[in-house]
Amino acid sequence: MRKLIVSAIVSLDGYFEGPGRDVMALPMDGFFDEHNLERLRAADTLLLGATTYLGFKSYWPPVAEDPALSPAVAADPTTADLHREIARRNNEIHKVVVSDSLTEADTAPWTDTTTIVRRADAHRTITKLKEQPGRDILVFGSRTLWNALLTAGLVDELYLMVGAAVLGAGTPAFDPHHPLPHLHLMEARHRNASDNVLLRYRPTA
């Protein structure tokens, strides 16, 4: 059975994004990028909500052609190869987007690699995906989606990168309206060049 893996970054005070839905307020450094690439290499399906999907498809395709278009690469050209691989893997991987509003007309240039699933069908479709042979099913961003999947018992592992930033306000990582399972800490990791800490959890009943 395939694993469903959630990977997200949160602030030290528990926010998924800053005021005004500003995700760039989070310290997405080289450690964050390397971890994302590690997760992409282990996956063959990317599961996203509509907002994250639209953000990714506008950002990553141009970076695959010219990594310098990434602000991170512009700031540190030595990360060009890393960002090029992330971009190309995001382009190539099968994407399942959960949305009641998106249509095929909204998916270019990822039309050939995108499947749209309506919200009412999402849990049933994801359960079937997990039962199929293959590699990991990976969720990036998509906070509303992964909170609901945690509540439904469909998440196998949760990677939270806790960033060394205090935002004071924004969107909490965990929705207080969703009864979440207990999380068992499996691993804690850090890198000397980063102030971020990666925590790996397994949800338990």
Tab-separated table of C-alpha atoms in Angstrom:
chain	number	residue	atom	x	y	z
A	1	MET	CA	0.000	0.000	0.000
A	2	ARG	CA	1.330	3.423	-0.941
A	3	LYS	CA	2.050	6.071	1.675
A	4	LEU	CA	0.435	9.494	1.680
A	5	ILE	CA	3.064	11.996	2.806
A	6	VAL	CA	2.383	15.597	3.826
A	7	SER	CA	5.295	18.039	3.756
A	8	ALA	CA	4.820	21.600	5.000
A	9	ILE	CA	6.718	24.497	6.528
A	10	VAL	CA	5.373	26.419	9.512
A	11	SER	CA	6.619	29.345	11.548
A	12	LEU	CA	7.955	28.943	15.075
A	13	ASP	CA	4.608	30.195	16.371
A	14	GLY	CA	2.628	27.756	14.236
A	15	TYR	CA	1.551	29.718	11.172
A	16	PHE	CA	1.259	28.184	7.703
A	17	GLU	CA	1.424	31.633	6.078
A	18	GLY	CA	1.785	35.207	7.264
A	19	PRO	CA	-0.719	38.079	7.237
A	20	GLY	CA	-2.336	38.609	3.845
A	21	ARG	CA	-1.683	34.894	3.039
A	22	ASP	CA	1.993	35.690	2.516
A	23	VAL	CA	3.792	32.342	2.246
A	24	MET	CA	7.066	34.100	1.496
A	25	ALA	CA	7.156	35.248	5.127
A	26	LEU	CA	8.358	31.728	5.968
A	27	PRO	CA	12.113	30.980	5.883
A	28	MET	CA	12.249	28.642	2.879
A	29	ASP	CA	16.008	28.092	2.792
A	30	GLY	CA	18.309	25.546	1.184
A	31	PHE	CA	17.451	22.893	3.780
A	32	PHE	CA	13.772	23.329	2.891
A	33	ASP	CA	14.513	22.996	-0.845
A	34	GLU	CA	16.699	19.917	-0.357
A	35	HIS	CA	14.022	18.222	1.717
A	36	ASN	CA	11.357	18.972	-0.908
A	37	LEU	CA	13.533	17.424	-3.599
A	38	GLU	CA	14.106	14.358	-1.410
A	39	ARG	CA	10.354	13.920	-1.055
A	40	LEU	CA	9.748	14.436	-4.799
A	41	ARG	CA	12.327	11.762	-5.656
A	42	ALA	CA	10.398	9.287	-3.491
A	43	ALA	CA	6.978	10.096	-5.006
A	44	ASP	CA	5.130	9.491	-8.262
A	45	THR	CA	1.956	11.462	-7.469
A	46	LEU	CA	1.543	15.038	-6.246
A	47	LEU	CA	-1.739	15.735	-4.446
A	48	LEU	CA	-2.678	19.425	-4.231
A	49	GLY	CA	-5.477	21.821	-3.430
A	50	ALA	CA	-6.477	24.336	-6.087
A	51	THR	CA	-4.630	27.344	-4.632
A	52	THR	CA	-1.322	25.503	-4.305
A	53	TYR	CA	-1.747	23.896	-7.731
A	54	LEU	CA	-2.288	27.239	-9.460
A	55	GLY	CA	0.682	28.751	-7.639
A	56	PHE	CA	2.948	25.859	-8.560
A	57	LYS	CA	2.001	25.756	-12.249
A	58	SER	CA	2.661	29.467	-12.648
A	59	TYR	CA	5.997	29.278	-10.812
A	60	TRP	CA	7.790	26.025	-11.658
A	61	PRO	CA	7.546	25.572	-15.464
A	62	PRO	CA	9.607	28.714	-16.240
A	63	VAL	CA	12.178	27.735	-13.565
A	64	ALA	CA	12.684	24.385	-15.304
A	65	GLU	CA	13.901	26.296	-18.361
A	66	ASP	CA	15.764	29.062	-16.511
A	67	PRO	CA	16.504	28.470	-12.802
A	68	ALA	CA	17.655	32.089	-12.439
A	69	LEU	CA	13.966	33.061	-12.517
A	70	SER	CA	13.723	31.642	-8.986
A	71	PRO	CA	14.433	34.351	-6.367
A	72	ALA	CA	16.360	31.767	-4.349
A	73	VAL	CA	18.656	31.039	-7.291
A	74	ALA	CA	19.056	34.728	-8.037
A	75	ALA	CA	20.242	35.157	-4.444
A	76	ASP	CA	22.471	32.056	-4.538
A	77	PRO	CA	23.393	30.830	-8.055
A	78	THR	CA	24.920	27.628	-6.605
A	79	THR	CA	21.354	26.327	-6.044
A	80	ALA	CA	20.499	26.419	-9.764
A	81	ASP	CA	20.784	22.660	-10.341
A	82	LEU	CA	18.666	21.902	-7.260
A	83	HIS	CA	15.867	24.230	-8.367
A	84	ARG	CA	16.019	22.984	-11.955
A	85	GLU	CA	15.495	19.391	-10.765
A	86	ILE	CA	12.642	20.398	-8.450
A	87	ALA	CA	10.988	22.253	-11.316
A	88	ARG	CA	11.382	19.406	-13.792
A	89	ARG	CA	10.070	16.833	-11.345
A	90	ASN	CA	7.055	19.058	-10.613
A	91	ASN	CA	6.457	19.309	-14.366
A	92	GLU	CA	6.694	15.557	-14.966
A	93	ILE	CA	4.987	14.038	-11.921
A	94	HIS	CA	1.317	13.004	-12.047
A	95	LYS	CA	-0.736	15.672	-10.272
A	96	VAL	CA	-4.118	15.152	-8.613
A	97	VAL	CA	-5.805	18.443	-7.747
A	98	VAL	CA	-8.856	18.540	-5.478
A	99	SER	CA	-11.178	21.328	-6.607
A	100	ASP	CA	-14.820	22.055	-7.392
A	101	SER	CA	-13.938	25.082	-9.533
A	102	LEU	CA	-11.002	24.128	-11.762
A	103	THR	CA	-11.564	22.761	-15.249
A	104	GLU	CA	-9.197	21.327	-17.852
A	105	ALA	CA	-8.887	24.825	-19.330
A	106	ASP	CA	-7.155	25.897	-16.103
A	107	THR	CA	-4.435	23.232	-16.213
A	108	ALA	CA	-2.067	24.335	-19.020
A	109	PRO	CA	0.854	23.695	-19.264
A	110	TRP	CA	0.226	20.711	-16.980
A	111	THR	CA	-2.890	19.359	-18.714
A	112	ASP	CA	-1.326	16.009	-19.669
A	113	THR	CA	-0.148	15.325	-16.112
A	114	THR	CA	-3.178	16.610	-14.163
A	115	THR	CA	-6.310	14.871	-12.908
A	116	ILE	CA	-9.045	17.006	-11.315
A	117	VAL	CA	-11.029	15.412	-8.485
A	118	ARG	CA	-14.132	17.001	-7.012
A	119	ARG	CA	-14.249	17.483	-3.242
A	120	ALA	CA	-17.120	15.047	-2.715
A	121	ASP	CA	-15.050	12.317	-4.385
A	122	ALA	CA	-11.676	13.213	-2.864
A	123	HIS	CA	-11.443	10.797	0.075
A	124	ARG	CA	-12.744	7.854	-1.961
A	125	THR	CA	-10.347	8.629	-4.835
A	126	ILE	CA	-7.361	9.065	-2.516
A	127	THR	CA	-8.142	5.795	-0.731
A	128	LYS	CA	-8.125	4.007	-4.105
A	129	LEU	CA	-4.854	5.718	-5.067
A	130	LYS	CA	-3.237	4.468	-1.868
A	131	GLU	CA	-4.320	0.918	-2.659
A	132	GLN	CA	-2.631	0.966	-6.072
A	133	PRO	CA	1.020	-0.024	-6.576
A	134	GLY	CA	3.457	2.828	-6.850
A	135	ARG	CA	5.580	5.280	-4.929
A	136	ASP	CA	4.589	7.916	-2.368
A	137	ILE	CA	1.635	10.251	-2.818
A	138	LEU	CA	2.957	13.670	-1.790
A	139	VAL	CA	1.115	16.739	-0.536
A	140	PHE	CA	2.853	20.132	-0.623
A	141	GLY	CA	1.175	23.283	0.700
A	142	SER	CA	-2.592	22.665	0.481
A	143	ARG	CA	-3.274	23.262	4.187
A	144	THR	CA	-7.071	22.867	3.959
A	145	LEU	CA	-6.676	19.577	2.100
A	146	TRP	CA	-4.109	17.952	4.381
A	147	ASN	CA	-5.934	18.972	7.552
A	148	ALA	CA	-9.023	17.163	6.242
A	149	LEU	CA	-6.944	14.128	5.234
A	150	LEU	CA	-5.369	13.973	8.709
A	151	THR	CA	-8.807	13.991	10.290
A	152	ALA	CA	-9.944	11.236	7.916
A	153	GLY	CA	-6.976	9.037	8.838
A	154	LEU	CA	-5.528	9.054	5.312
A	155	VAL	CA	-2.115	10.617	6.098
A	156	ASP	CA	0.723	8.168	6.818
A	157	GLU	CA	3.504	10.648	7.605
A	158	LEU	CA	3.650	14.369	8.277
A	159	TYR	CA	6.865	16.305	7.754
A	160	LEU	CA	6.800	19.720	9.403
A	161	MET	CA	9.729	22.028	8.832
A	162	VAL	CA	9.621	24.502	11.701
A	163	GLY	CA	11.102	27.745	10.454
A	164	ALA	CA	13.011	30.153	12.665
A	165	ALA	CA	10.513	32.966	12.165
A	166	VAL	CA	7.824	34.376	14.457
A	167	LEU	CA	5.000	35.803	12.333
A	168	GLY	CA	2.587	36.852	15.084
A	169	ALA	CA	-0.434	36.468	12.800
A	170	GLY	CA	-1.598	34.707	9.652
A	171	THR	CA	-3.121	31.309	8.927
A	172	PRO	CA	-2.591	28.637	11.619
A	173	ALA	CA	-1.082	25.425	10.278
A	174	PHE	CA	-3.711	23.330	12.048
A	175	ASP	CA	-7.387	24.082	11.578
A	176	PRO	CA	-9.007	24.229	15.050
A	177	HIS	CA	-12.269	22.955	13.525
A	178	HIS	CA	-10.667	19.632	12.542
A	179	PRO	CA	-10.209	17.033	15.317
A	180	LEU	CA	-6.658	15.901	14.616
A	181	PRO	CA	-5.089	12.568	15.613
A	182	HIS	CA	-2.226	12.219	18.045
A	183	LEU	CA	1.133	12.649	16.312
A	184	HIS	CA	4.047	10.364	17.209
A	185	LEU	CA	7.477	11.926	16.624
A	186	MET	CA	9.600	9.607	14.486
A	187	GLU	CA	12.557	11.838	13.638
A	188	ALA	CA	14.014	15.304	14.195
A	189	ARG	CA	16.612	16.636	11.802
A	190	HIS	CA	18.566	19.843	11.345
A	191	ARG	CA	21.410	21.091	9.190
A	192	ASN	CA	24.231	23.247	10.504
A	193	ALA	CA	23.782	25.889	7.806
A	194	SER	CA	20.062	26.273	8.604
A	195	ASP	CA	18.092	27.576	11.586
A	196	ASN	CA	15.111	25.421	10.570
A	197	VAL	CA	14.258	22.052	12.146
A	198	LEU	CA	12.553	19.171	10.321
A	199	LEU	CA	10.121	17.069	12.367
A	200	ARG	CA	8.705	13.803	11.030
A	201	TYR	CA	5.485	12.502	12.585
A	202	ARG	CA	3.285	9.435	12.227
A	203	PRO	CA	-0.402	9.994	13.003
A	204	THR	CA	-1.795	7.473	15.478
A	205	ALA	CA	-5.361	6.561	16.343
